[in-house]
Coordinates of C-alpha atoms and ligand atoms in Angstrom, one line a residue:
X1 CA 125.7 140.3 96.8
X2 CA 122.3 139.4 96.4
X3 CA 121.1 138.1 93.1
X4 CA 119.9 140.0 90.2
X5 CA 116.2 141.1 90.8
X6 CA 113.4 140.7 93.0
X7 CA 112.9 140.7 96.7
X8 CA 114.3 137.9 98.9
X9 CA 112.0 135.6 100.1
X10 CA 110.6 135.7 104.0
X11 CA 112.1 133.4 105.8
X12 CA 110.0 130.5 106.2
X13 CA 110.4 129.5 110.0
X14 CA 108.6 127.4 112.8
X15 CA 106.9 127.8 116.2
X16 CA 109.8 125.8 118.1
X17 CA 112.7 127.9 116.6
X18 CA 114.8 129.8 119.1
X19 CA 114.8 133.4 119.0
X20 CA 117.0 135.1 117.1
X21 CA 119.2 137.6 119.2
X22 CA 121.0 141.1 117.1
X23 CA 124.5 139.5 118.1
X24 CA 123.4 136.1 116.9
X25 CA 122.3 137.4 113.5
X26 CA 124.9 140.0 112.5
X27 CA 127.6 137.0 114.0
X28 CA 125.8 134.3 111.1
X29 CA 126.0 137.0 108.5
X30 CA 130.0 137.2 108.4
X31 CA 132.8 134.5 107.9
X32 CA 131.4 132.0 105.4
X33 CA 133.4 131.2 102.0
X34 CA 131.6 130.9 99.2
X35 CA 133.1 127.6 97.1
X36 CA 131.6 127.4 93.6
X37 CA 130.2 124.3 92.4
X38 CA 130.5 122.6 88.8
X39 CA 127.8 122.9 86.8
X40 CA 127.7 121.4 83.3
X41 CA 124.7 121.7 80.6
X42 CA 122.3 118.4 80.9
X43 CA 122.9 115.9 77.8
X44 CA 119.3 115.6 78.0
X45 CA 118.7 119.5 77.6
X46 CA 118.3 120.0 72.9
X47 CA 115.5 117.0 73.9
X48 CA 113.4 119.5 76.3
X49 CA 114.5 122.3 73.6
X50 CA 112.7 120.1 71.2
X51 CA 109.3 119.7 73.1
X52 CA 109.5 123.3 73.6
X53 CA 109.7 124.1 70.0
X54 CA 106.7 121.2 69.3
X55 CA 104.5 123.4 72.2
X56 CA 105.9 126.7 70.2
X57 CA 104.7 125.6 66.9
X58 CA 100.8 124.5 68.0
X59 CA 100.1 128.0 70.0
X60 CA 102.0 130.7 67.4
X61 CA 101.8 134.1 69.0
X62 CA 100.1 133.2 72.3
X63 CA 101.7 133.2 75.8
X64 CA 101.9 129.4 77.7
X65 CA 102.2 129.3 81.5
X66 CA 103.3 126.0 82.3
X67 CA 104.3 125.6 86.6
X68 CA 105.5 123.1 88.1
X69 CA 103.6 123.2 91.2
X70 CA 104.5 123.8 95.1
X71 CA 105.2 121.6 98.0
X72 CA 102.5 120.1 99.9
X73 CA 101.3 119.7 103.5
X74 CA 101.8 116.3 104.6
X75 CA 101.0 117.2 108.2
X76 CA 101.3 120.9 110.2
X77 CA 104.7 122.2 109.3
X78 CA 106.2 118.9 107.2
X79 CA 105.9 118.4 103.6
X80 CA 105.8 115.6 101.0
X81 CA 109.0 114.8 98.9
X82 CA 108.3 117.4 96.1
X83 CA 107.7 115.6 92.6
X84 CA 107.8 118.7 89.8
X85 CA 105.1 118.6 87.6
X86 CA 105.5 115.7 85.2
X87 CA 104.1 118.1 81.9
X88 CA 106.7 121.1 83.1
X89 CA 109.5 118.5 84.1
X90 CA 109.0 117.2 80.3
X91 CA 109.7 120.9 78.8
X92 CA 112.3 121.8 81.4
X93 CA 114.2 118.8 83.3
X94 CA 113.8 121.4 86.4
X95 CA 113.3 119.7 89.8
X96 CA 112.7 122.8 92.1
X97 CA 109.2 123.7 93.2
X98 CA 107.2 126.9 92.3
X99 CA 109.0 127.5 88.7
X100 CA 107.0 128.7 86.1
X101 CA 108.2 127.9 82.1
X102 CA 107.0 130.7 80.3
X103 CA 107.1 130.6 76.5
X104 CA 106.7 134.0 75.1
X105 CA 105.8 134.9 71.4
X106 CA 108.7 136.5 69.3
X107 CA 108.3 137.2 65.6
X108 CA 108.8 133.9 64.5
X109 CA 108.3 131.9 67.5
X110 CA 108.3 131.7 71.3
X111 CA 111.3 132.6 74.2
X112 CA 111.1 130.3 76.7
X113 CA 112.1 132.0 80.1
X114 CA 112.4 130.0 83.3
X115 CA 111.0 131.5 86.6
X116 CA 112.5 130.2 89.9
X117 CA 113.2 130.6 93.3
X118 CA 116.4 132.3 94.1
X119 CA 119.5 131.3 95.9
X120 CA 119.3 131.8 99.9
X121 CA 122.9 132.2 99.7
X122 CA 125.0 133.0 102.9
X123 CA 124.4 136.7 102.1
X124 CA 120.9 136.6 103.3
X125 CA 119.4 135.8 106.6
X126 CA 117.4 133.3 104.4
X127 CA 120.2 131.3 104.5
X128 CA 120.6 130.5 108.2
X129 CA 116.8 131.2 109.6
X130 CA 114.4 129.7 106.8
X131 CA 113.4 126.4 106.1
X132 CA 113.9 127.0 102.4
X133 CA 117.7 128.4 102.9
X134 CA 120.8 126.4 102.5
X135 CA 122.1 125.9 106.0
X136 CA 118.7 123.6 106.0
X137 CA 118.2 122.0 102.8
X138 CA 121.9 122.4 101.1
X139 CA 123.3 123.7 98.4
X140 CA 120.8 125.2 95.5
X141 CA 121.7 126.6 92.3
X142 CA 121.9 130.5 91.4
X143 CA 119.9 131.6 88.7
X144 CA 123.0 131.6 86.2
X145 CA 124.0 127.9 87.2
X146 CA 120.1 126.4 86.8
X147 CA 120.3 127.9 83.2
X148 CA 123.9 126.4 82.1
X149 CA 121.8 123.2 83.2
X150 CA 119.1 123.6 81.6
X151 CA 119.9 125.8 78.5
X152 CA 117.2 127.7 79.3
X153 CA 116.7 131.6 80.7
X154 CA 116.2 131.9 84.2
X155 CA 114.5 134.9 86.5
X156 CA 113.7 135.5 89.8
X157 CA 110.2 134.2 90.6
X158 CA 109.5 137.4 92.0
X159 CA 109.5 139.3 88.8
X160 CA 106.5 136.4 87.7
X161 CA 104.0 138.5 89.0
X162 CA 104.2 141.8 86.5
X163 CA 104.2 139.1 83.6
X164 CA 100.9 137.5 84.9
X165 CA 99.3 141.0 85.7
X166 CA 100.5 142.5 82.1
X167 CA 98.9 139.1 80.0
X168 CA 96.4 139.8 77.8
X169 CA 93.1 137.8 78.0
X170 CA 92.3 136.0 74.9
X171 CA 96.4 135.4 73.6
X172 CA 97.6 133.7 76.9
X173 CA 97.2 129.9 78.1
X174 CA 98.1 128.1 81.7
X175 CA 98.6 124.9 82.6
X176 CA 95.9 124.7 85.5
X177 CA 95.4 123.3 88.7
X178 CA 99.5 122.9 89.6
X179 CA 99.9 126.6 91.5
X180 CA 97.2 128.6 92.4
X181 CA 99.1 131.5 92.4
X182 CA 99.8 131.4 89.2
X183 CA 95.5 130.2 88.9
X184 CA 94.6 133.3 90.4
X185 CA 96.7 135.8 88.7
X186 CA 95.5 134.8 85.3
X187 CA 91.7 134.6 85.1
X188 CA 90.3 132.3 83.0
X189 CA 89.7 132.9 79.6
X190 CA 87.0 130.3 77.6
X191 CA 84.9 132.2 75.3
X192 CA 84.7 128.7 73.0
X193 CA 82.8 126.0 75.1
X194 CA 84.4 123.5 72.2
X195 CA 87.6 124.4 72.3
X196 CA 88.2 125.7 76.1
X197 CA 91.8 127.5 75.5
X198 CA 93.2 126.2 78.9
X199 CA 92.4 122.6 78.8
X200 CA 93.4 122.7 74.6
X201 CA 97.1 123.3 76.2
X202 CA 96.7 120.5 78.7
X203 CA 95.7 118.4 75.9
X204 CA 98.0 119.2 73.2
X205 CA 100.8 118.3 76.2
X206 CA 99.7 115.3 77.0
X207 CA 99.4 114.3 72.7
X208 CA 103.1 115.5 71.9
X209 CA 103.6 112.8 75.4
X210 CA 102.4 110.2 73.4
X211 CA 105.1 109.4 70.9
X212 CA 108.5 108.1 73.0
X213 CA 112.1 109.5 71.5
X214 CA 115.3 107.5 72.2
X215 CA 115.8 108.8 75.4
X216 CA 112.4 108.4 76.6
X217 CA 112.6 105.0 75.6
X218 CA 115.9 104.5 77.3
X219 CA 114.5 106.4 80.5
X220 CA 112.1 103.8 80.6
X221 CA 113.9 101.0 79.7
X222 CA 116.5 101.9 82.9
X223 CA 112.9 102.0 85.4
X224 CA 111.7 98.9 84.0
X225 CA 115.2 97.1 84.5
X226 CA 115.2 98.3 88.3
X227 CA 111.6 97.7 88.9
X228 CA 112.9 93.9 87.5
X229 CA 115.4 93.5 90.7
X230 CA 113.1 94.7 93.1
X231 CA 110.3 91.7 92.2
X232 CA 113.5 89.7 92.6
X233 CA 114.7 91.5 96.0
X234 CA 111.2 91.0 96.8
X235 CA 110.6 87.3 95.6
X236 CA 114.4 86.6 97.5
X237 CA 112.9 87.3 100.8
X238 CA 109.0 85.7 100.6
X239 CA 108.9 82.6 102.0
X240 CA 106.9 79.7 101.0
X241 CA 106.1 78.3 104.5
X242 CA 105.2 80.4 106.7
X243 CA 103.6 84.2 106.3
X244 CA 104.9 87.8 106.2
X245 CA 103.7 91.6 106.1
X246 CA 103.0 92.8 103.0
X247 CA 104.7 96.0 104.4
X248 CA 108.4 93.8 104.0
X249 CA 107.3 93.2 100.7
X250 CA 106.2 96.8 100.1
X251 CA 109.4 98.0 102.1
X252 CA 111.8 95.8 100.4
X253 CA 110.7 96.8 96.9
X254 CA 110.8 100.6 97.9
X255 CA 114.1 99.9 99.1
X256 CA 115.4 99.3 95.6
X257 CA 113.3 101.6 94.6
X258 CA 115.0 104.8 96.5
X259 CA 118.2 103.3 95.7
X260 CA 118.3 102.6 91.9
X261 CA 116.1 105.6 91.0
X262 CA 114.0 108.0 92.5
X263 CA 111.3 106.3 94.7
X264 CA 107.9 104.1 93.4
X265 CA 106.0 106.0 90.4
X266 CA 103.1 104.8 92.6
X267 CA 102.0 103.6 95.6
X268 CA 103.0 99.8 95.5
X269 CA 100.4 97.3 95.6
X270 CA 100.9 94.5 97.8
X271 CA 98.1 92.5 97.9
X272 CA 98.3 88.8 99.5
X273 CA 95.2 86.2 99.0
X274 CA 91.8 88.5 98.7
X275 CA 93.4 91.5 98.8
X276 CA 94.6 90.8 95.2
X277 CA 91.0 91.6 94.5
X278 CA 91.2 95.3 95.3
X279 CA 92.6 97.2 92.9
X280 CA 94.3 99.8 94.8
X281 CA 95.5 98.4 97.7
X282 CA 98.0 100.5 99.3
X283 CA 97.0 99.8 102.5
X284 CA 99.0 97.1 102.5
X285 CA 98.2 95.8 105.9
X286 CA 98.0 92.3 105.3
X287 CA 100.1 88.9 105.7
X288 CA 100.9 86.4 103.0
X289 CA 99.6 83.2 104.0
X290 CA 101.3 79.8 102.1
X291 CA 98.6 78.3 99.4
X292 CA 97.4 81.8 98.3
X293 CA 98.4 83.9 95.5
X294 CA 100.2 87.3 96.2
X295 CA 99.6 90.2 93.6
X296 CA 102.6 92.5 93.4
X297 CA 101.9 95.8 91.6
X298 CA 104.7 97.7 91.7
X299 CA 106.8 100.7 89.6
X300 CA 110.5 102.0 90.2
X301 CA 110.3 105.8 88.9
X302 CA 113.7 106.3 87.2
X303 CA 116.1 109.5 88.1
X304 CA 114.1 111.4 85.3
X305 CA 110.8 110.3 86.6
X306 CA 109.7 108.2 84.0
X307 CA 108.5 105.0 85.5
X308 CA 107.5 101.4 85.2
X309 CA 104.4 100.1 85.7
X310 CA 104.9 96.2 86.6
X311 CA 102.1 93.5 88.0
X312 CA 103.3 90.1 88.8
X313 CA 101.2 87.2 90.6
X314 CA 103.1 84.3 92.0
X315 CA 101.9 81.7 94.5
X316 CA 103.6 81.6 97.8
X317 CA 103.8 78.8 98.2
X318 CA 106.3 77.7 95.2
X319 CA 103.5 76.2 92.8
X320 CA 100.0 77.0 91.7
X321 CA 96.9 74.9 92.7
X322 CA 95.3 73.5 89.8
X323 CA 92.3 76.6 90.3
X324 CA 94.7 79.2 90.7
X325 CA 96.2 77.8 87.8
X326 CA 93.4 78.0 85.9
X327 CA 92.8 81.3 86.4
X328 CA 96.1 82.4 86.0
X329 CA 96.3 80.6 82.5
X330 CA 93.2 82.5 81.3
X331 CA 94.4 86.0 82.4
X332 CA 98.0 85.0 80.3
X333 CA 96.1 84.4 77.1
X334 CA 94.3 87.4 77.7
X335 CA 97.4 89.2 77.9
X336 CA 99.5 87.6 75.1
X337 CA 96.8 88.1 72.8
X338 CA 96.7 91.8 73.4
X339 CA 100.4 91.8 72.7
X340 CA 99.7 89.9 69.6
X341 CA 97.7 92.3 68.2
X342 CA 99.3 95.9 69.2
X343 CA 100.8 97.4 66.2
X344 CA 100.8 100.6 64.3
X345 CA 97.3 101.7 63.3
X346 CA 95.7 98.9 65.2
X347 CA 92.5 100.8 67.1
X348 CA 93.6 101.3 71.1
X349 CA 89.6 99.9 71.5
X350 CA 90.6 96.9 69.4
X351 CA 93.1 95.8 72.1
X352 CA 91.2 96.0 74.7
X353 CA 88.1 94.2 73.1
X354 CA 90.8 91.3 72.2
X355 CA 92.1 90.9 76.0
X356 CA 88.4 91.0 77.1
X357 CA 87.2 88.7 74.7
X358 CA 89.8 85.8 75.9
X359 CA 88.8 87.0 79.8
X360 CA 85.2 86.8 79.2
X361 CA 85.9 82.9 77.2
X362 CA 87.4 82.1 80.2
X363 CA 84.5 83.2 82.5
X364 CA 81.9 81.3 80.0
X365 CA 84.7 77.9 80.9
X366 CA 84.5 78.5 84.9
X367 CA 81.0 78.4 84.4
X368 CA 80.4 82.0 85.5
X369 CA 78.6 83.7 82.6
X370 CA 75.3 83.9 82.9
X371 CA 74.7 84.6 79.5
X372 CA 76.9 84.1 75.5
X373 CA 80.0 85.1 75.4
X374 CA 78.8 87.0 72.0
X375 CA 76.1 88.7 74.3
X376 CA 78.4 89.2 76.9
X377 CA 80.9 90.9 75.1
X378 CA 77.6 93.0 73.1
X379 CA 78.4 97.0 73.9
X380 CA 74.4 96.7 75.6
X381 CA 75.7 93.8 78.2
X382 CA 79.4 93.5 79.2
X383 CA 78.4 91.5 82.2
X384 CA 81.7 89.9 82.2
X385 CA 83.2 93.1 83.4
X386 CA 81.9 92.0 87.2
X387 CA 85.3 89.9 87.2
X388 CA 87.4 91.8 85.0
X389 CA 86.9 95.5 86.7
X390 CA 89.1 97.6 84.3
X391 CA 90.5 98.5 80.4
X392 CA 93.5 96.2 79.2
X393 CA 96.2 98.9 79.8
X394 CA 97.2 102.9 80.1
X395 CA 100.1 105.0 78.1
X396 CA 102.7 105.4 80.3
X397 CA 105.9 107.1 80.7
X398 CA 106.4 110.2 82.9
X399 CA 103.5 109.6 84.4
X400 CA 102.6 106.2 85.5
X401 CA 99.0 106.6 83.6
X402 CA 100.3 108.9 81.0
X403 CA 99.2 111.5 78.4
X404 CA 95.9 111.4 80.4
X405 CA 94.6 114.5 78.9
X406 CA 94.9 113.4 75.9
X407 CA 91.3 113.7 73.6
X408 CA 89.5 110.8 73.2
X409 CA 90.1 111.0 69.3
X410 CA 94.2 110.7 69.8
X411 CA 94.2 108.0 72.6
X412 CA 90.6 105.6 73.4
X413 CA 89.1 106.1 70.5
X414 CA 92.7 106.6 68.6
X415 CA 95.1 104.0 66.8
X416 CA 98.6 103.2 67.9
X417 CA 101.4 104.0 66.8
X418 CA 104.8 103.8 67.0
X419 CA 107.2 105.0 69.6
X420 CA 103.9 104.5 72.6
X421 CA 104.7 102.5 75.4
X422 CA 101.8 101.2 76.9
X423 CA 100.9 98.4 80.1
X424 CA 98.6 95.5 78.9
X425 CA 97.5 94.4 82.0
X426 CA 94.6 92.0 82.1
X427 CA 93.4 90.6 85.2
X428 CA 90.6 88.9 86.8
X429 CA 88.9 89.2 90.3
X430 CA 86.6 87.2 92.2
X431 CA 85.2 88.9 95.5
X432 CA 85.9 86.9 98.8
X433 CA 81.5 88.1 99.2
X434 CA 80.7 87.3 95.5
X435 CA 77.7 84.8 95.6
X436 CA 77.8 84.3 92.1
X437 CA 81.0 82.4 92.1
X438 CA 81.7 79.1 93.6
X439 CA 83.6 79.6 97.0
X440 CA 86.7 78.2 96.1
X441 CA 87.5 81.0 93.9
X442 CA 86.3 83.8 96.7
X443 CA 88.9 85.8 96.9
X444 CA 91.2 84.9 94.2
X445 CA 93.0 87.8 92.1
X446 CA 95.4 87.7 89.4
X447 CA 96.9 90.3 87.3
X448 CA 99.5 90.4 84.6
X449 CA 101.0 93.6 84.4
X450 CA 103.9 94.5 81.2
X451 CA 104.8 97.6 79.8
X452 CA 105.4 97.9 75.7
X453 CA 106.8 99.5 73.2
X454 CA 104.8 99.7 70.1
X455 CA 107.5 99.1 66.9
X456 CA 107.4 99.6 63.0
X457 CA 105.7 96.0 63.1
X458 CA 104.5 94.8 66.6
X459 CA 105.6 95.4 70.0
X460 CA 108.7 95.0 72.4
X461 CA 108.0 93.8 76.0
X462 CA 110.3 96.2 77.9
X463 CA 109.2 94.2 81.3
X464 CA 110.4 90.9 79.8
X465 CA 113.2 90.4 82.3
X466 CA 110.2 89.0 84.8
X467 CA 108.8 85.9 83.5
X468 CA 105.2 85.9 82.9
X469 CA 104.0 82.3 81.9
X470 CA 102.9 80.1 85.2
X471 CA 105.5 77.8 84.7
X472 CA 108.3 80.3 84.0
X473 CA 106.8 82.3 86.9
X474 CA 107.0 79.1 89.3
X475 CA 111.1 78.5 88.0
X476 CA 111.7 81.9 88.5
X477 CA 110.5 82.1 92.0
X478 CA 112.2 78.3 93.1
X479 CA 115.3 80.3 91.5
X480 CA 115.2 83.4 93.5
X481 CA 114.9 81.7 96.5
X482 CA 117.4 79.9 96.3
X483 CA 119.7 82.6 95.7
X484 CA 119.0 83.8 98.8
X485 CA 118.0 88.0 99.7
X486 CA 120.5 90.5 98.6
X487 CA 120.9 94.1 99.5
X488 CA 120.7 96.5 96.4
Ligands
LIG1 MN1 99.0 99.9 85.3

């Protein structure tokens, strides 16, 4: 029985497969049972119901096209891990690649109607000879079982086509750059150079992302808390005499990563003495070396894909030098004042201009500002930013730098307030070829990375299970290691 609607797919196969013989085939299409599996509705599902009815109510009588996006080349015939779109995976909690949510107007609001591939069940060819059918990749939901999940209508992604062709320019908005099927088949339409109607549904997503719920909170909460025992797997197996790969580190942390939650929200940074001065390293091809700092930037992303965001910066060797030290101390005031001051209504700008203003004292005490710290910190100068590189933090949440579409109005140039979670995450960087600086402090880097929860009167450090002072950083460490390395 094949299921309702639309064509099966092709089957997707490879150059090395063995041919497939008439008595082979009509053998595989006979003799398998068919055991139902349990599905029951998501707890999670009234909150995606919720953020569909929020989307509903800003776009009254227009059709949204939200997809999730499709698998992606890694090299020839092998993909990446898929990771659904984090804006459609907000509205949906679907995990499959190439849905579409499709919120259609009704008279008072919108239906939301899921598009999706369909079961290769045994009663297909699909099932035995393509990549996509079950025989290969296990057991997938029908139709009818992904929507007692989801509380949401499903239909074959084959009938997604006639909806596309039949959508009338002018009352229809899509999600853009996630499938370029879906790209294609609905041409852009942007009559208002202002108000472009494609990127004012990308926007109005990512503002509705910027206020946390409960569960949200507790999604977070659950990353954070595992992205806390991997710094400890991780500080369990550095030792303080002699060096090791970054990679161990980077492996070790992933580790706990793949086994608490989903994998890293981002590709961990692992950056041992001057590396700590580049702020993506992912290369992570490096060795730790005893006397030098080792900055950790790492993120577990939670089984719902919401996902910490976590820098710590401890010296391998057991204890700071009196310099590193120094430094360190100056990028923890930075940081604790930009705690101090985030509260509702407090200016996003205002934070950041708090945490630089300590950085940049800091700089003007090591001797390195060439000019005031008033005149440095001047909108005309901000010399200081040689050694300070970035803003104090990022929203984050599904995405590790969420609600980036946001307008400027509702997030940079906004207020806070409550329910974001947000990283303050100062830091300070001196080049191993910076001339400028004296040459002990070549290649030194230190970040402090925490995620927060803005409340009705301040914040709440979710990341507060890692310590973040030297001292406690230096306990913490001595503690670890003597507890010895654990498995997760
Ligand atoms: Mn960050």
């Amino acid at each position: 029985m094949a299921e309702q609607g639309g064509k099966p797919e092709t089957p997707r196969t490879e150059s090395h497969d063995p041919d497939f013989p008439e008595a082979f085939l009509q053998f595989m299409r006979s003799g398998w049972r068919e055991d139902p599996i349990e599905v029951a509705a998501l707890p999670e599902a009234p909150n995606f119901a919720k953020r569909r009815a929020a989307l509903s109510e800003a776009f009254p009588g227009e059709t949204l096209i939200i997809p999730t996006g499709n698998e992606k080349v890694r090299a020839n015939d092998t993909d990446y891990p898929f990771r659904p779109g984090s804006d459609f995976f907000y509205l949906t909690g679907d995990r499959d690649p190439d849905s579409v949510l499709v919120l259609r107007p009704t008279g008072s609001g919108h239906d939301a109607i899921l598009y999706t591939r369909q079961r290769n069940s045994k009663d297909t060819d699909a099932f035995f000879r393509s990549r996509n059918g079950e025989l290969w990749i296990g057991r997938t939901h029908t139709l009818a079982e992904k929507s007692a999940e989801l509380g949401l209508p499903t239909a074959p992604l084959g009938e997604l086509g006639a909806l596309l062709a039949g959508s009338a320019p002018g009352q229809t908005r899509v999600l853009r750059g996630f499938d370029a099927n879906v790209d294609r088949a609905v041409l852009a339409y942007e009559p208002d150079r202002e108000k472009p109607r494609d990127r004012e549904l990308a926007w109005v997503l990512s503002e509705l992302k910027l206020v946390k719920d409960e569960w949200e909170i507790a999604q977070l909460q659950a990353a954070i808390d595992a992205t806390v025992r991997g710094f400890e797997d991780v500080a369990r197996v550095l030792p303080a005499d002699r060096g090791v790969k970054e990679r161990l580190l980077e492996g070790v942390f992933g580790l706990r990563a793949r086994h608490d939650g989903n994998d890293v929200g981002y590709g961990s940074i692992v950056g041992a003495g001057a590396h700590a001065t580049i702020l993506h390293w992912v290369r992570n091809t490096g060795e730790t070396r005893p006397g030098e700092l080792l900055l950790m930037d790492m993120g577990v992303e939670g089984h719902n894909l919401y996902t910490a965001d976590v820098t710590r910066t401890v010296p391998v060797s057991g204890t700071f030098t009196p310099l590193q030290r120094q430094v360190y101390d100056i990028v923890y005031a930075s940081q604790q004042a930009g705690m101090d001051a985030i509260k509702p209504g407090v200016q996003y700008r205002d934070v950041h201009k708090t945490c630089m203003r300590v950085l940049a004292e800091g700089l003007h005490d090591l001797g390195l500002l060439p000019v005031s710290v008033d005149e440095a910190m001047s909108e005309k100068s901000t010399v200081y930013r040689r050694w300070t590189l970035h803003g104090f933090g990022h929203m984050l949440g599904i995405d590790v730098h969420d609600c980036s579409n946001a307008r400027n109005d509702n997030y940079r140039d906004g207020a806070l307030a409550e329910g974001y979670v947000l990283t303050v995450e100062p830091g300070l960087y001196f080049q191993p070829e910076d001339e400028l600086v004296p040459a002990e402090l070549r290649g030194v880097g230190v970040r402090i990375e925490d995620d927060v929860l803005v409340t009705a009167d301040g914040c709440r450090n979710l990341s507060a299970g890692l310590p973040r002072s030297a001292a406690d950083v230096e306990a913490w460490l001595a503690s670890q290691r003597e507890a010895g390395p654990r498995l997760p």
